Amino acid sequence: MKANPGADVAKHTSTVVSPISLTCPPLFSSLLLSSTLVMMASLRLPAQLVTRGTLNHHNSSERLSCRRSLTPDNSIPSFPSSSSSSLNRKLSTVVPITCSAAAVNLAPGTPVRPTSILVVGATGTLGRQIVRRALDEGYDVRCLVRPRPAPADFLRDWGATVVNADLSKPETIPATLVGVHTVIDCATGRPEEPIKTVDWEGKVALIQCAKAMGIQKYVFYSIHNCDKHPEVPLMEIKYCTEKFLQDSGLNHITIRLCGFMQGLIGQYAVPILEEKSVWGTDAPTRVAYMDTQDIARLTLIALRNEKINGKLLTFAGPRAWTTQEVITLCERLAGQDANVTTVPVSVLRVTRQLTRFFQWTNDVADRLAFSEVLSSDTVFSAPMTETNSLLGVDQKDMVTLEKYLQDYFSNILKKLKDLKAQSKQSDIYF
């Protein structure tokens, strides 16, 4: 037997969802009727829900620009029959919509509960922690996930409701928003996808649908200092989405993040334990990594604080770390040296320029641009004093990177020791 150092060592208890009671026929009939009406309305989406925002990628300057204009438009024209032409894949100008951000009762007897939330990107590193924390705090959690061969059964086991939709297909979004009070947007594109497909086009469609469906609060996760790096497509898209959400009129909270502690497991901890190469750079970049469980906890605190509506918050860990400091810490906790392969920042720059020459490698170049920022002399951190005061939390309650990695290595090394002991007991000698 061989232990997998990258496996999730955390144990979770399951949460049971109460079945819907059918002992009140009038209320159930009203809910069914209103849901049917909304489903019918979703088939007649306004054209603006499938019209992308302007996001022009100029190869010469490697800059992205977004244009946001919101004009009143209360009409809801029928959804065009030809989806291929109406989706306007060339990112035409946004035709905005306006509607009340307050609760919208589409039929008598169908108020939206403040505890009903939709988590978009629920299977991701952050999304699953949001789901888990929200369920533990008594929220009714619905998870939007893409149709996939392997169903997200662990979300159902926890007690969440799973609905299938795809942000790149706007017509699948409205039905997932029926009966939802708050949207928590943790989604991001897959590595093999163009960055704009989900992180811009999909988010624009989701925000517009949320506005049209009367969603009362929208939480969006962005990247720290995204406004300072317009040369990086992903960061420029995040900044444009922040502005688009702000101009939409939705009641919202924007949270900028620096980095996840969980990401360090696969990047450094596992390769060191498996005696594989660890990749790093020669740049003194510092990142204030944060445990996603702390991010989830602070997010739900912010969700309940009406004073935070419309604010921009930045969540950062207790300390900013360089790559070499993280590797050294992992070596100490693992009790073995790392095989470090250093990639000079100059190599990243040259590689990015080379991939710019071919259209089929543009997406690689876009991601290398983000890697280049992470490998530059940049500090991804922010003081948390004001944010902690606003949320009423204590910095001492935040998990430090030392504690997080110590717990991980302790659990993994104990499992490896137990497996080794079991292997010796099962040895047969002739």
CSV table of C-alpha atoms in Angstrom, one decimal:
chain,number,residue,atom,x,y,z
A,1,MET,CA,0.0,0.0,0.0
A,2,LYS,CA,1.1,3.5,-0.8
A,3,ALA,CA,-0.2,6.6,0.8
A,4,ASN,CA,-1.1,9.6,-1.3
A,5,PRO,CA,0.4,12.7,0.3
A,6,GLY,CA,-1.9,14.9,-1.8
A,7,ALA,CA,-5.1,13.4,-0.5
A,8,ASP,CA,-7.4,15.5,1.6
A,9,VAL,CA,-6.7,14.5,5.2
A,10,ALA,CA,-9.6,16.6,6.7
A,11,LYS,CA,-12.6,14.6,7.9
A,12,HIS,CA,-16.1,16.1,7.3
A,13,THR,CA,-19.3,15.2,9.0
A,14,SER,CA,-22.4,14.9,6.8
A,15,THR,CA,-25.3,17.3,7.0
A,16,VAL,CA,-28.8,16.1,6.4
A,17,VAL,CA,-31.3,18.3,4.4
A,18,SER,CA,-34.9,18.2,5.6
A,19,PRO,CA,-37.3,16.9,2.9
A,20,ILE,CA,-39.9,19.4,1.7
A,21,SER,CA,-43.1,18.9,3.5
A,22,LEU,CA,-46.2,18.4,1.4
A,23,THR,CA,-48.7,18.8,4.2
A,24,CYS,CA,-49.6,22.3,3.0
A,25,PRO,CA,-51.1,21.9,-0.5
A,26,PRO,CA,-51.9,25.6,-1.1
A,27,LEU,CA,-48.3,26.7,-0.4
A,28,PHE,CA,-46.8,23.9,-2.4
A,29,SER,CA,-49.1,24.7,-5.4
A,30,SER,CA,-48.1,28.3,-5.2
A,31,LEU,CA,-44.4,27.5,-5.1
A,32,LEU,CA,-44.8,25.1,-8.1
A,33,LEU,CA,-46.8,27.7,-10.0
A,34,SER,CA,-44.3,30.5,-9.4
A,35,SER,CA,-41.3,28.2,-10.3
A,36,THR,CA,-43.1,27.3,-13.5
A,37,LEU,CA,-43.6,31.0,-14.4
A,38,VAL,CA,-40.0,31.7,-13.8
A,39,MET,CA,-38.9,28.8,-15.9
A,40,MET,CA,-41.1,30.0,-18.7
A,41,ALA,CA,-39.7,33.5,-18.3
A,42,SER,CA,-36.2,32.1,-18.5
A,43,LEU,CA,-37.0,30.8,-22.0
A,44,ARG,CA,-37.6,34.4,-23.0
A,45,LEU,CA,-34.4,35.9,-21.7
A,46,PRO,CA,-33.6,39.5,-22.6
A,47,ALA,CA,-31.1,39.8,-25.4
A,48,GLN,CA,-28.8,41.7,-23.0
A,49,LEU,CA,-28.3,38.6,-20.9
A,50,VAL,CA,-26.4,37.0,-23.6
A,51,THR,CA,-24.5,40.0,-24.9
A,52,ARG,CA,-21.0,40.3,-23.7
A,53,GLY,CA,-19.2,43.3,-22.3
A,54,THR,CA,-16.6,45.0,-24.4
A,55,LEU,CA,-13.2,43.5,-23.6
A,56,ASN,CA,-10.7,44.1,-26.3
A,57,HIS,CA,-7.4,42.3,-26.3
A,58,HIS,CA,-4.8,44.3,-28.2
A,59,ASN,CA,-1.8,42.2,-29.1
A,60,SER,CA,0.4,45.1,-29.8
A,61,SER,CA,0.1,46.6,-26.3
A,62,GLU,CA,-1.0,43.4,-24.5
A,63,ARG,CA,-3.6,45.4,-22.7
A,64,LEU,CA,-7.2,44.6,-22.0
A,65,SER,CA,-9.8,47.3,-21.8
A,66,CYS,CA,-13.4,47.1,-20.7
A,67,ARG,CA,-16.2,49.5,-21.4
A,68,ARG,CA,-19.2,49.7,-19.1
A,69,SER,CA,-22.3,51.7,-19.8
A,70,LEU,CA,-25.6,51.2,-18.0
A,71,THR,CA,-28.8,52.7,-19.5
A,72,PRO,CA,-32.3,52.1,-18.3
A,73,ASP,CA,-34.0,49.2,-20.1
A,74,ASN,CA,-37.0,47.6,-18.4
A,75,SER,CA,-38.2,45.7,-21.4
A,76,ILE,CA,-37.6,42.0,-21.7
A,77,PRO,CA,-37.7,41.0,-25.4
A,78,SER,CA,-38.0,37.4,-26.3
A,79,PHE,CA,-34.9,35.2,-26.5
A,80,PRO,CA,-33.7,35.0,-30.1
A,81,SER,CA,-34.1,31.6,-31.7
A,82,SER,CA,-30.7,31.6,-33.3
A,83,SER,CA,-28.4,31.3,-30.3
A,84,SER,CA,-25.2,31.1,-32.4
A,85,SER,CA,-25.7,34.6,-33.8
A,86,SER,CA,-27.3,36.2,-30.7
A,87,LEU,CA,-24.5,35.2,-28.3
A,88,ASN,CA,-22.2,37.5,-30.2
A,89,ARG,CA,-19.0,35.7,-29.5
A,90,LYS,CA,-17.0,38.8,-30.6
A,91,LEU,CA,-17.7,40.5,-27.3
A,92,SER,CA,-20.0,43.3,-28.4
A,93,THR,CA,-21.1,46.3,-26.2
A,94,VAL,CA,-23.2,45.4,-23.2
A,95,VAL,CA,-26.8,46.3,-23.4
A,96,PRO,CA,-27.5,46.8,-19.7
A,97,ILE,CA,-30.7,46.2,-17.8
A,98,THR,CA,-32.2,47.8,-14.7
A,99,CYS,CA,-34.5,46.3,-12.2
A,100,SER,CA,-35.1,46.5,-8.5
A,101,ALA,CA,-32.4,45.0,-6.4
A,102,ALA,CA,-34.9,44.4,-3.6
A,103,ALA,CA,-36.7,41.1,-3.1
A,104,VAL,CA,-39.0,40.2,-6.0
A,105,ASN,CA,-42.0,38.0,-5.3
A,106,LEU,CA,-43.0,36.6,-8.7
A,107,ALA,CA,-46.2,35.1,-7.3
A,108,PRO,CA,-48.1,35.3,-3.9
A,109,GLY,CA,-46.6,33.1,-1.2
A,110,THR,CA,-43.1,32.8,-2.6
A,111,PRO,CA,-40.8,35.1,-0.5
A,112,VAL,CA,-37.1,34.4,-0.8
A,113,ARG,CA,-35.5,33.4,2.4
A,114,PRO,CA,-32.3,35.3,3.4
A,115,THR,CA,-30.7,32.0,4.1
A,116,SER,CA,-31.0,30.7,0.6
A,117,ILE,CA,-27.6,31.0,-1.3
A,118,LEU,CA,-26.2,29.8,-4.6
A,119,VAL,CA,-22.5,29.0,-4.6
A,120,VAL,CA,-21.0,29.2,-8.1
A,121,GLY,CA,-17.9,27.1,-8.5
A,122,ALA,CA,-18.7,24.9,-5.6
A,123,THR,CA,-16.3,22.1,-6.4
A,124,GLY,CA,-13.3,24.4,-6.4
A,125,THR,CA,-10.7,24.9,-3.6
A,126,LEU,CA,-12.6,27.9,-2.2
A,127,GLY,CA,-16.1,27.0,-3.3
A,128,ARG,CA,-16.3,23.8,-1.3
A,129,GLN,CA,-15.2,25.5,1.9
A,130,ILE,CA,-17.9,28.2,1.3
A,131,VAL,CA,-20.4,25.4,0.9
A,132,ARG,CA,-19.2,23.5,4.0
A,133,ARG,CA,-19.2,26.6,6.2
A,134,ALA,CA,-22.6,27.8,5.0
A,135,LEU,CA,-24.2,24.4,5.7
A,136,ASP,CA,-22.7,24.3,9.2
A,137,GLU,CA,-24.1,27.8,9.9
A,138,GLY,CA,-27.6,26.7,8.8
A,139,TYR,CA,-27.9,28.2,5.3
A,140,ASP,CA,-29.8,26.5,2.5
A,141,VAL,CA,-27.1,25.9,0.0
A,142,ARG,CA,-27.5,25.4,-3.7
A,143,CYS,CA,-24.4,24.6,-5.8
A,144,LEU,CA,-24.1,25.5,-9.4
A,145,VAL,CA,-21.7,23.0,-11.1
A,146,ARG,CA,-21.1,22.2,-14.7
A,147,PRO,CA,-22.5,18.9,-16.1
A,148,ARG,CA,-19.7,16.4,-15.6
A,149,PRO,CA,-19.1,12.7,-16.0
A,150,ALA,CA,-18.2,12.4,-12.2
A,151,PRO,CA,-21.1,14.0,-10.3
A,152,ALA,CA,-20.3,16.2,-7.3
A,153,ASP,CA,-21.7,13.7,-4.9
A,154,PHE,CA,-19.7,15.0,-1.9
A,155,LEU,CA,-21.7,18.2,-2.0
A,156,ARG,CA,-25.0,16.2,-1.8
A,157,ASP,CA,-23.6,14.1,1.0
A,158,TRP,CA,-22.9,17.3,2.9
A,159,GLY,CA,-26.5,18.4,2.5
A,160,ALA,CA,-26.3,20.8,-0.4
A,161,THR,CA,-28.5,20.9,-3.5
A,162,VAL,CA,-26.7,20.5,-6.8
A,163,VAL,CA,-27.9,22.1,-10.0
A,164,ASN,CA,-26.2,21.8,-13.4
A,165,ALA,CA,-25.5,24.9,-15.5
A,166,ASP,CA,-22.6,26.4,-17.5
A,167,LEU,CA,-21.6,30.0,-17.4
A,168,SER,CA,-20.5,29.8,-21.0
A,169,LYS,CA,-24.1,28.9,-21.9
A,170,PRO,CA,-26.2,31.9,-20.5
A,171,GLU,CA,-29.5,30.2,-21.2
A,172,THR,CA,-28.7,27.6,-18.5
A,173,ILE,CA,-28.3,30.2,-15.7
A,174,PRO,CA,-31.7,31.7,-14.8
A,175,ALA,CA,-33.3,28.4,-13.7
A,176,THR,CA,-30.6,28.0,-11.1
A,177,LEU,CA,-31.4,31.4,-9.5
A,178,VAL,CA,-35.1,30.7,-8.7
A,179,GLY,CA,-35.7,31.1,-5.0
A,180,VAL,CA,-32.1,32.3,-4.3
A,181,HIS,CA,-31.4,35.3,-2.1
A,182,THR,CA,-27.6,35.6,-2.4
A,183,VAL,CA,-25.1,34.5,-5.0
A,184,ILE,CA,-21.5,33.7,-3.9
A,185,ASP,CA,-19.3,33.6,-7.0
A,186,CYS,CA,-16.2,31.4,-6.6
A,187,ALA,CA,-16.0,30.3,-10.2
A,188,THR,CA,-13.0,30.5,-12.5
A,189,GLY,CA,-12.1,29.0,-15.8
A,190,ARG,CA,-10.3,25.7,-16.2
A,191,PRO,CA,-6.6,25.8,-17.3
A,192,GLU,CA,-7.5,24.4,-20.8
A,193,GLU,CA,-10.1,27.2,-21.4
A,194,PRO,CA,-9.6,30.7,-22.8
A,195,ILE,CA,-9.5,33.1,-19.8
A,196,LYS,CA,-12.3,35.2,-21.2
A,197,THR,CA,-14.8,32.4,-21.6
A,198,VAL,CA,-15.8,32.0,-18.0
A,199,ASP,CA,-14.0,34.8,-16.1
A,200,TRP,CA,-15.4,37.6,-18.4
A,201,GLU,CA,-18.2,36.4,-20.7
A,202,GLY,CA,-19.6,34.0,-18.1
A,203,LYS,CA,-19.4,36.4,-15.3
A,204,VAL,CA,-21.1,39.2,-17.3
A,205,ALA,CA,-24.0,36.8,-18.1
A,206,LEU,CA,-24.3,35.7,-14.5
A,207,ILE,CA,-24.4,39.2,-13.1
A,208,GLN,CA,-27.0,40.3,-15.7
A,209,CYS,CA,-29.1,37.2,-14.9
A,210,ALA,CA,-28.8,37.9,-11.2
A,211,LYS,CA,-30.0,41.5,-11.8
A,212,ALA,CA,-32.9,40.4,-13.9
A,213,MET,CA,-34.0,37.7,-11.4
A,214,GLY,CA,-33.9,40.1,-8.5
A,215,ILE,CA,-31.0,38.5,-6.6
A,216,GLN,CA,-30.6,40.6,-3.4
A,217,LYS,CA,-26.8,40.2,-2.8
A,218,TYR,CA,-23.8,39.2,-4.9
A,219,VAL,CA,-20.4,38.2,-3.5
A,220,PHE,CA,-17.5,38.3,-6.0
A,221,TYR,CA,-14.0,37.2,-5.4
A,222,SER,CA,-11.2,39.1,-7.2
A,223,ILE,CA,-7.4,39.3,-7.0
A,224,HIS,CA,-5.4,41.7,-4.9
A,225,ASN,CA,-3.9,44.6,-6.8
A,226,CYS,CA,-5.8,43.6,-10.0
A,227,ASP,CA,-6.2,47.3,-10.8
A,228,LYS,CA,-2.5,47.8,-10.9
A,229,HIS,CA,-1.7,45.2,-13.6
A,230,PRO,CA,-3.6,45.9,-16.7
A,231,GLU,CA,-1.0,44.1,-18.7
A,232,VAL,CA,-2.1,40.8,-17.2
A,233,PRO,CA,-5.3,39.6,-18.9
A,234,LEU,CA,-6.7,37.7,-15.9
A,235,MET,CA,-6.1,40.6,-13.5
A,236,GLU,CA,-7.6,43.1,-16.0
A,237,ILE,CA,-10.6,40.9,-16.4
A,238,LYS,CA,-11.1,40.7,-12.6
A,239,TYR,CA,-10.9,44.5,-12.4
A,240,CYS,CA,-13.3,44.9,-15.3
A,241,THR,CA,-15.7,42.5,-13.6
A,242,GLU,CA,-15.5,44.5,-10.3
A,243,LYS,CA,-16.5,47.6,-12.2
A,244,PHE,CA,-19.2,45.9,-14.1
A,245,LEU,CA,-20.7,44.5,-10.9
A,246,GLN,CA,-20.5,47.9,-9.3
A,247,ASP,CA,-22.3,49.6,-12.2
A,248,SER,CA,-25.0,46.9,-12.4
A,249,GLY,CA,-26.8,48.3,-9.3
A,250,LEU,CA,-26.8,44.9,-7.5
A,251,ASN,CA,-26.2,44.9,-3.8
A,252,HIS,CA,-22.8,43.4,-3.7
A,253,ILE,CA,-19.5,42.7,-1.8
A,254,THR,CA,-16.2,42.4,-3.6
A,255,ILE,CA,-13.4,40.5,-1.9
A,256,ARG,CA,-9.9,40.6,-3.2
A,257,LEU,CA,-7.7,37.6,-2.3
A,258,CYS,CA,-3.9,37.2,-2.2
A,259,GLY,CA,-3.3,33.4,-2.2
A,260,PHE,CA,-4.6,30.1,-0.8
A,261,MET,CA,-2.6,28.0,1.6
A,262,GLN,CA,-4.2,24.9,0.0
A,263,GLY,CA,-2.5,25.6,-3.3
A,264,LEU,CA,0.9,25.1,-1.6
A,265,ILE,CA,0.2,21.4,-0.9
A,266,GLY,CA,0.3,20.3,-4.5
A,267,GLN,CA,3.0,22.8,-5.5
A,268,TYR,CA,5.5,22.2,-2.7
A,269,ALA,CA,4.5,19.7,0.0
A,270,VAL,CA,3.6,16.7,-2.1
A,271,PRO,CA,6.6,16.9,-4.5
A,272,ILE,CA,9.0,17.2,-1.5
A,273,LEU,CA,7.4,14.1,0.1
A,274,GLU,CA,7.5,12.2,-3.2
A,275,GLU,CA,11.1,13.4,-3.8
A,276,LYS,CA,10.2,15.1,-7.0
A,277,SER,CA,11.3,18.4,-8.4
A,278,VAL,CA,9.9,21.6,-6.8
A,279,TRP,CA,9.7,24.5,-9.2
A,280,GLY,CA,10.4,28.0,-8.1
A,281,THR,CA,11.8,31.3,-9.3
A,282,ASP,CA,14.6,33.6,-8.4
A,283,ALA,CA,12.2,36.6,-7.6
A,284,PRO,CA,11.6,37.9,-4.1
A,285,THR,CA,7.8,37.9,-4.5
A,286,ARG,CA,5.9,37.7,-1.2
A,287,VAL,CA,2.4,36.3,-0.8
A,288,ALA,CA,0.2,36.5,2.3
A,289,TYR,CA,-1.4,33.1,1.9
A,290,MET,CA,-4.7,32.5,3.7
A,291,ASP,CA,-6.5,29.3,4.7
A,292,THR,CA,-9.7,29.0,2.6
A,293,GLN,CA,-11.6,28.0,5.7
A,294,ASP,CA,-10.8,31.4,7.2
A,295,ILE,CA,-11.9,33.0,3.9
A,296,ALA,CA,-15.2,31.2,4.1
A,297,ARG,CA,-15.7,32.2,7.7
A,298,LEU,CA,-15.0,35.8,7.1
A,299,THR,CA,-17.2,35.8,3.9
A,300,LEU,CA,-20.3,34.7,5.8
A,301,ILE,CA,-19.6,37.2,8.6
A,302,ALA,CA,-19.5,39.9,5.9
A,303,LEU,CA,-22.7,38.5,4.4
A,304,ARG,CA,-24.6,39.2,7.6
A,305,ASN,CA,-23.2,42.7,8.1
A,306,GLU,CA,-25.3,45.2,6.2
A,307,LYS,CA,-22.7,47.9,6.7
A,308,ILE,CA,-20.4,46.1,4.3
A,309,ASN,CA,-22.8,46.2,1.3
A,310,GLY,CA,-21.1,47.7,-1.7
A,311,LYS,CA,-17.6,47.7,-0.1
A,312,LEU,CA,-14.3,46.4,-1.5
A,313,LEU,CA,-12.5,44.2,1.0
A,314,THR,CA,-9.1,42.5,0.8
A,315,PHE,CA,-8.4,39.3,2.7
A,316,ALA,CA,-4.7,38.5,3.4
A,317,GLY,CA,-2.9,36.0,5.7
A,318,PRO,CA,-1.0,36.9,8.8
A,319,ARG,CA,2.4,37.1,7.0
A,320,ALA,CA,3.7,37.4,3.5
A,321,TRP,CA,6.1,34.6,2.4
A,322,THR,CA,8.6,34.2,-0.4
A,323,THR,CA,8.9,31.0,-2.4
A,324,GLN,CA,12.2,30.1,-0.8
A,325,GLU,CA,10.7,30.6,2.7
A,326,VAL,CA,7.8,28.3,1.9
A,327,ILE,CA,10.1,25.6,0.5
A,328,THR,CA,12.4,25.8,3.6
A,329,LEU,CA,9.4,25.5,5.9
A,330,CYS,CA,8.2,22.4,4.0
A,331,GLU,CA,11.7,20.9,4.1
A,332,ARG,CA,11.8,21.3,7.9
A,333,LEU,CA,8.4,19.9,8.5
A,334,ALA,CA,8.9,17.0,6.1
A,335,GLY,CA,12.4,16.2,7.5
A,336,GLN,CA,14.0,16.0,4.1
A,337,ASP,CA,15.5,18.3,1.5
A,338,ALA,CA,13.7,19.5,-1.6
A,339,ASN,CA,15.0,19.1,-5.2
A,340,VAL,CA,14.5,22.7,-6.3
A,341,THR,CA,14.5,23.7,-10.0
A,342,THR,CA,14.7,27.4,-10.3
A,343,VAL,CA,13.2,29.1,-13.3
A,344,PRO,CA,14.6,32.6,-13.9
A,345,VAL,CA,12.0,35.3,-14.5
A,346,SER,CA,13.7,36.2,-17.8
A,347,VAL,CA,12.8,32.8,-19.1
A,348,LEU,CA,9.1,33.4,-18.3
A,349,ARG,CA,9.3,36.7,-20.2
A,350,VAL,CA,10.9,35.2,-23.3
A,351,THR,CA,8.5,32.3,-23.3
A,352,ARG,CA,5.5,34.6,-23.0
A,353,GLN,CA,6.7,36.7,-26.0
A,354,LEU,CA,7.2,33.6,-28.1
A,355,THR,CA,3.7,32.2,-27.4
A,356,ARG,CA,2.3,35.6,-28.5
A,357,PHE,CA,3.4,34.9,-32.1
A,358,PHE,CA,0.7,32.2,-32.5
A,359,GLN,CA,-3.0,32.5,-32.0
A,360,TRP,CA,-3.3,29.0,-30.7
A,361,THR,CA,-0.9,29.8,-27.9
A,362,ASN,CA,-2.4,33.1,-26.9
A,363,ASP,CA,-4.1,31.6,-23.8
A,364,VAL,CA,-0.8,30.1,-22.7
A,365,ALA,CA,0.8,33.6,-23.0
A,366,ASP,CA,-2.1,35.1,-21.0
A,367,ARG,CA,-1.5,32.7,-18.1
A,368,LEU,CA,2.3,33.2,-18.3
A,369,ALA,CA,1.6,36.9,-17.9
A,370,PHE,CA,0.0,36.2,-14.5
A,371,SER,CA,2.9,33.8,-13.6
A,372,GLU,CA,5.3,36.6,-14.5
A,373,VAL,CA,3.6,39.0,-12.0
A,374,LEU,CA,3.7,36.3,-9.3
A,375,SER,CA,7.4,35.9,-10.1
A,376,SER,CA,8.3,39.6,-10.0
A,377,ASP,CA,9.3,41.8,-7.1
A,378,THR,CA,5.7,42.2,-5.8
A,379,VAL,CA,4.1,41.9,-2.4
A,380,PHE,CA,0.6,40.3,-2.4
A,381,SER,CA,-0.5,41.4,1.0
A,382,ALA,CA,-2.6,44.0,2.7
A,383,PRO,CA,-3.1,45.1,6.3
A,384,MET,CA,-6.1,43.5,7.9
A,385,THR,CA,-6.6,45.8,10.9
A,386,GLU,CA,-9.5,47.8,9.4
A,387,THR,CA,-11.1,44.7,7.8
A,388,ASN,CA,-10.9,42.8,11.1
A,389,SER,CA,-12.4,45.7,13.0
A,390,LEU,CA,-15.2,46.0,10.4
A,391,LEU,CA,-16.0,42.3,10.6
A,392,GLY,CA,-15.5,42.0,14.4
A,393,VAL,CA,-12.9,39.3,14.2
A,394,ASP,CA,-9.5,38.8,15.9
A,395,GLN,CA,-6.3,38.3,13.9
A,396,LYS,CA,-5.2,35.7,16.4
A,397,ASP,CA,-8.0,33.5,15.2
A,398,MET,CA,-6.5,33.3,11.7
A,399,VAL,CA,-4.6,30.1,10.8
A,400,THR,CA,-0.9,30.8,10.2
A,401,LEU,CA,1.0,29.0,7.4
A,402,GLU,CA,3.2,27.3,9.9
A,403,LYS,CA,0.2,25.8,11.7
A,404,TYR,CA,-1.5,24.8,8.5
A,405,LEU,CA,1.5,23.0,7.0
A,406,GLN,CA,2.4,21.5,10.4
A,407,ASP,CA,-1.0,19.9,10.6
A,408,TYR,CA,-0.8,18.6,7.1
A,409,PHE,CA,2.7,17.1,7.4
A,410,SER,CA,1.8,15.6,10.9
A,411,ASN,CA,-1.2,13.9,9.4
A,412,ILE,CA,0.5,12.6,6.3
A,413,LEU,CA,3.7,11.4,8.1
A,414,LYS,CA,1.5,9.6,10.7
A,415,LYS,CA,-0.4,7.9,7.9
A,416,LEU,CA,2.9,6.9,6.2
A,417,LYS,CA,4.2,5.5,9.5
A,418,ASP,CA,1.0,3.5,10.1
A,419,LEU,CA,1.1,2.1,6.5
A,420,LYS,CA,4.8,1.1,6.9
A,421,ALA,CA,3.9,-0.7,10.2
A,422,GLN,CA,1.0,-2.5,8.5
A,423,SER,CA,3.3,-3.5,5.6
A,424,LYS,CA,5.8,-5.1,8.0
A,425,GLN,CA,3.1,-7.0,9.9
A,426,SER,CA,1.9,-8.5,6.6
A,427,ASP,CA,5.3,-9.6,5.4
A,428,ILE,CA,5.6,-13.4,5.0
A,429,TYR,CA,8.9,-15.1,5.2
A,430,PHE,CA,9.8,-18.5,3.8
